[in-house]
Coordinates of C-alpha atoms in Angstrom, one line a residue:
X54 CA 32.0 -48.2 5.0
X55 CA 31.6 -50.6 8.3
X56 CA 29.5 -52.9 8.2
X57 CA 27.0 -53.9 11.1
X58 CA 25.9 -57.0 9.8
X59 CA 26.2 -60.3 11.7
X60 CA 29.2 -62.5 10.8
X61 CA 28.7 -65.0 7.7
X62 CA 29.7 -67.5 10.5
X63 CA 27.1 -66.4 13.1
X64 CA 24.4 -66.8 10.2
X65 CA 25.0 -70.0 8.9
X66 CA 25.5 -71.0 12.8
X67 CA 21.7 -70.4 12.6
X68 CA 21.1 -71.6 9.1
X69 CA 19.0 -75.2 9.7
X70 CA 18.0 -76.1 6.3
X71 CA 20.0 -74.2 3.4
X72 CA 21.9 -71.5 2.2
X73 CA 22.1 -70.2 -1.2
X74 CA 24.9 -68.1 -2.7
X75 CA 24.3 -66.5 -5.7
X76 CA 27.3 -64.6 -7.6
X77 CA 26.6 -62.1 -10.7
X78 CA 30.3 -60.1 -11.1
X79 CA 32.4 -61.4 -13.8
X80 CA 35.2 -60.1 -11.8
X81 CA 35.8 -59.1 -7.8
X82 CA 38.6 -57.2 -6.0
X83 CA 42.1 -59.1 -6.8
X84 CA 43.4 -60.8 -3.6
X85 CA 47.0 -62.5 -3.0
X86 CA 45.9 -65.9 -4.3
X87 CA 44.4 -64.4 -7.5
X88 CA 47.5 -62.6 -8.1
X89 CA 49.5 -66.0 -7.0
X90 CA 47.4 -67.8 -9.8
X91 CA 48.0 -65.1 -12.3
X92 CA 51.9 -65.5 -11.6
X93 CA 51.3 -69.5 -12.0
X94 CA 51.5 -70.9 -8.7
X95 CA 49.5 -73.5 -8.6
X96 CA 47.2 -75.5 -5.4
X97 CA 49.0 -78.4 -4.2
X98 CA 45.4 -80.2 -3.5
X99 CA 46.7 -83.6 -2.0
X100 CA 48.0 -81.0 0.7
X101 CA 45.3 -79.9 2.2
X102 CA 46.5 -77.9 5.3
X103 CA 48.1 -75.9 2.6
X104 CA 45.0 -74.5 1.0
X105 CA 42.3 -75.6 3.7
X106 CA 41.0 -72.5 5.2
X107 CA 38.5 -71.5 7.8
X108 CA 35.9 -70.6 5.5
X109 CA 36.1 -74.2 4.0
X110 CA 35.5 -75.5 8.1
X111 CA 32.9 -73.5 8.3
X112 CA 31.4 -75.2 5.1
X113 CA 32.2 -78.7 5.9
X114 CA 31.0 -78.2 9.8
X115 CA 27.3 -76.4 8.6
X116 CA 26.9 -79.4 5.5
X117 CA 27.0 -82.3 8.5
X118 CA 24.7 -80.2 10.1
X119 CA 22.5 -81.2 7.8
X120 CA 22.1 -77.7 6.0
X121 CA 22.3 -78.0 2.0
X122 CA 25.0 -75.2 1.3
X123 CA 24.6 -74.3 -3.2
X124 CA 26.4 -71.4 -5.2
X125 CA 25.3 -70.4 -8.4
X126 CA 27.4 -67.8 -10.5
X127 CA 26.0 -66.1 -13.7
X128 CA 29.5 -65.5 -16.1
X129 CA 29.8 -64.0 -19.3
X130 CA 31.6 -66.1 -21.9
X131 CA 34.1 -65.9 -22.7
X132 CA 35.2 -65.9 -19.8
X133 CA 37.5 -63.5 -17.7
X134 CA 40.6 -64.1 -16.3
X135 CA 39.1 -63.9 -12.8
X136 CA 36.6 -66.4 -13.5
X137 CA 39.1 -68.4 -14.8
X138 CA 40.8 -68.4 -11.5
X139 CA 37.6 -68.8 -9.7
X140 CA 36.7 -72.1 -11.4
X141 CA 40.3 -73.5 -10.7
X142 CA 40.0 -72.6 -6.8
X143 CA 36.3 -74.2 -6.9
X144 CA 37.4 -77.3 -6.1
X145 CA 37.7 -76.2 -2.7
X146 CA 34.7 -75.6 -1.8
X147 CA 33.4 -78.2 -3.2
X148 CA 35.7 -80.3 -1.4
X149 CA 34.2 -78.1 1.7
X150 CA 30.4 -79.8 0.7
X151 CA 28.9 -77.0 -1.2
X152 CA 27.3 -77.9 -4.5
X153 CA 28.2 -75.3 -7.6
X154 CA 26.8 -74.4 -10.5
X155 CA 27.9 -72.1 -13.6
X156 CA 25.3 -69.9 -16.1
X157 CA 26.2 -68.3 -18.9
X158 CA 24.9 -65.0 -18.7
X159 CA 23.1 -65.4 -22.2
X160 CA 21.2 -68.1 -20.7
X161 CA 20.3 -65.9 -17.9
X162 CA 18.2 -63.2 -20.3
X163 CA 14.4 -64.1 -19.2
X164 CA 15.3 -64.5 -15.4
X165 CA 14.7 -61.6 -13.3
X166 CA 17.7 -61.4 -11.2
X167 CA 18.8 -58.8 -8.3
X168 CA 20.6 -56.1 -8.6
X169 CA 23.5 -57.8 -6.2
X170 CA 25.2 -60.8 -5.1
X171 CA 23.4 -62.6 -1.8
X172 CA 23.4 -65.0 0.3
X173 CA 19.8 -66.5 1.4
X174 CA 19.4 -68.4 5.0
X175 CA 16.4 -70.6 5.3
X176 CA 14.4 -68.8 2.5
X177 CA 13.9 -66.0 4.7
X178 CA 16.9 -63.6 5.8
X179 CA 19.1 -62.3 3.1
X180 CA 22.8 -61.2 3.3
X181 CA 23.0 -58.7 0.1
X182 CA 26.5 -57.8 -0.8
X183 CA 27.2 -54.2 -2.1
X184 CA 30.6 -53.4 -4.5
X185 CA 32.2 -50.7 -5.3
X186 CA 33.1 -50.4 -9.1
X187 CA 36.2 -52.5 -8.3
X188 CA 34.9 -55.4 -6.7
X189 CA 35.5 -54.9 -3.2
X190 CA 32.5 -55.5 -0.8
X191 CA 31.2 -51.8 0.4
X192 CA 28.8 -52.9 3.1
X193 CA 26.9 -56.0 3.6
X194 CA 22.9 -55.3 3.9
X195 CA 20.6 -58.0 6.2
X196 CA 16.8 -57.9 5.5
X197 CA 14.2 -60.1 5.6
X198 CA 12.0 -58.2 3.7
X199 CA 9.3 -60.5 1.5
X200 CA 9.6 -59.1 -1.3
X201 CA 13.2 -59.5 -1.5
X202 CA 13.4 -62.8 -0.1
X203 CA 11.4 -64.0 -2.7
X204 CA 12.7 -62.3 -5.7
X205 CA 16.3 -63.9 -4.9
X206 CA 14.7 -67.1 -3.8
X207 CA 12.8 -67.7 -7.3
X208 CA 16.1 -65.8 -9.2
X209 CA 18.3 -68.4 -7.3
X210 CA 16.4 -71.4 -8.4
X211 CA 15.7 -70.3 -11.1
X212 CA 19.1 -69.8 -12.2
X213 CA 20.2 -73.3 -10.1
X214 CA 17.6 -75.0 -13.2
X215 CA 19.5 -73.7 -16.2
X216 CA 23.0 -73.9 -14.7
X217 CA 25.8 -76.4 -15.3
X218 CA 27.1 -78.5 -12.6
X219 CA 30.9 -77.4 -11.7
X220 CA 32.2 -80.7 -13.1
X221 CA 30.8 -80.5 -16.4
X222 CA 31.0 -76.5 -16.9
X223 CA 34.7 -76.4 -18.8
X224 CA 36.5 -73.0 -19.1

């Protein structure tokens, strides 16, 4: 299904102070570098116009905006091979300037979390990600609904508290 929503690029063009990613699948739809990694190709990270991308700009050009860019992700342990993956490939964004943190979903049990993946702009407009079974992004949903905003607000932080920082979280 289409979606109608504004570009990720067009809302963190008008993100001032932060933007919060937070990630709940233990898996998403495979792409070519997943399948690369799974082959064992490997990132050459001193070459960075090998793996630099326009998502990782985007990043670095919004952080010396000024706006605080975090991603949390909720995993089950052990973990899958996808998450696997996903914490090799990490250090790109954090390369990018966003901070990252890990949770393992047991630690996750008294926090009342959404029922999907989101971004959140400024504490007030969400970008809520819909799957299908697969992984694959269905439709992407704006609101700025109060209730919702602040449910994934307080889940995010929430889940920022308890969660490991990307260099200390070992797979």
């Amino acid at each position: 299904m289409p979606s109608s929503a504004p570009s990720f690029a067009d809302l963190l063009l008008r993100c001032q102070r932060s933007a919060v990613h937070l990630e709940l699948r233990d898996s998403y739809a495979p792409t070519d570098r997943f399948e690369a990694w799974k082959r064992g190709e490997r990132i050459e990270w001193e070459d960075r116009q090998s793996w630099w991308h326009p998502y990782d700009q985007l990043i670095t050009d919004t952080v010396k905006r000024g706006v605080v860019i975090r991603r949390a992700r909720i995993v089950s342990e052990p973990v899958s091979e996808y998450i696997r993956w996903e914490h090799y490939v990490t250090r790109a964004n954090i390369t990018a300037g966003e901070e990252v943190r890990w949770l393992p979903r047991r630690r996750a049990t008294a926090i009342a979390l959404p029922g999907n993946d989101f971004w959140l702009f400024d504490d007030r407009l969400l970008r809520v990600h819909h799957f299908s079974g697969d992984g694959a992004v269905v439709e992407d949903e704006i609101t700025a609904d109060p209730e919702a905003v602040k449910l994934c607000s307080t889940a995010f932080e929430a889940v920022w508290e308890r969660a490991v920082p990307h260099h200390l979280y070992a797979i």
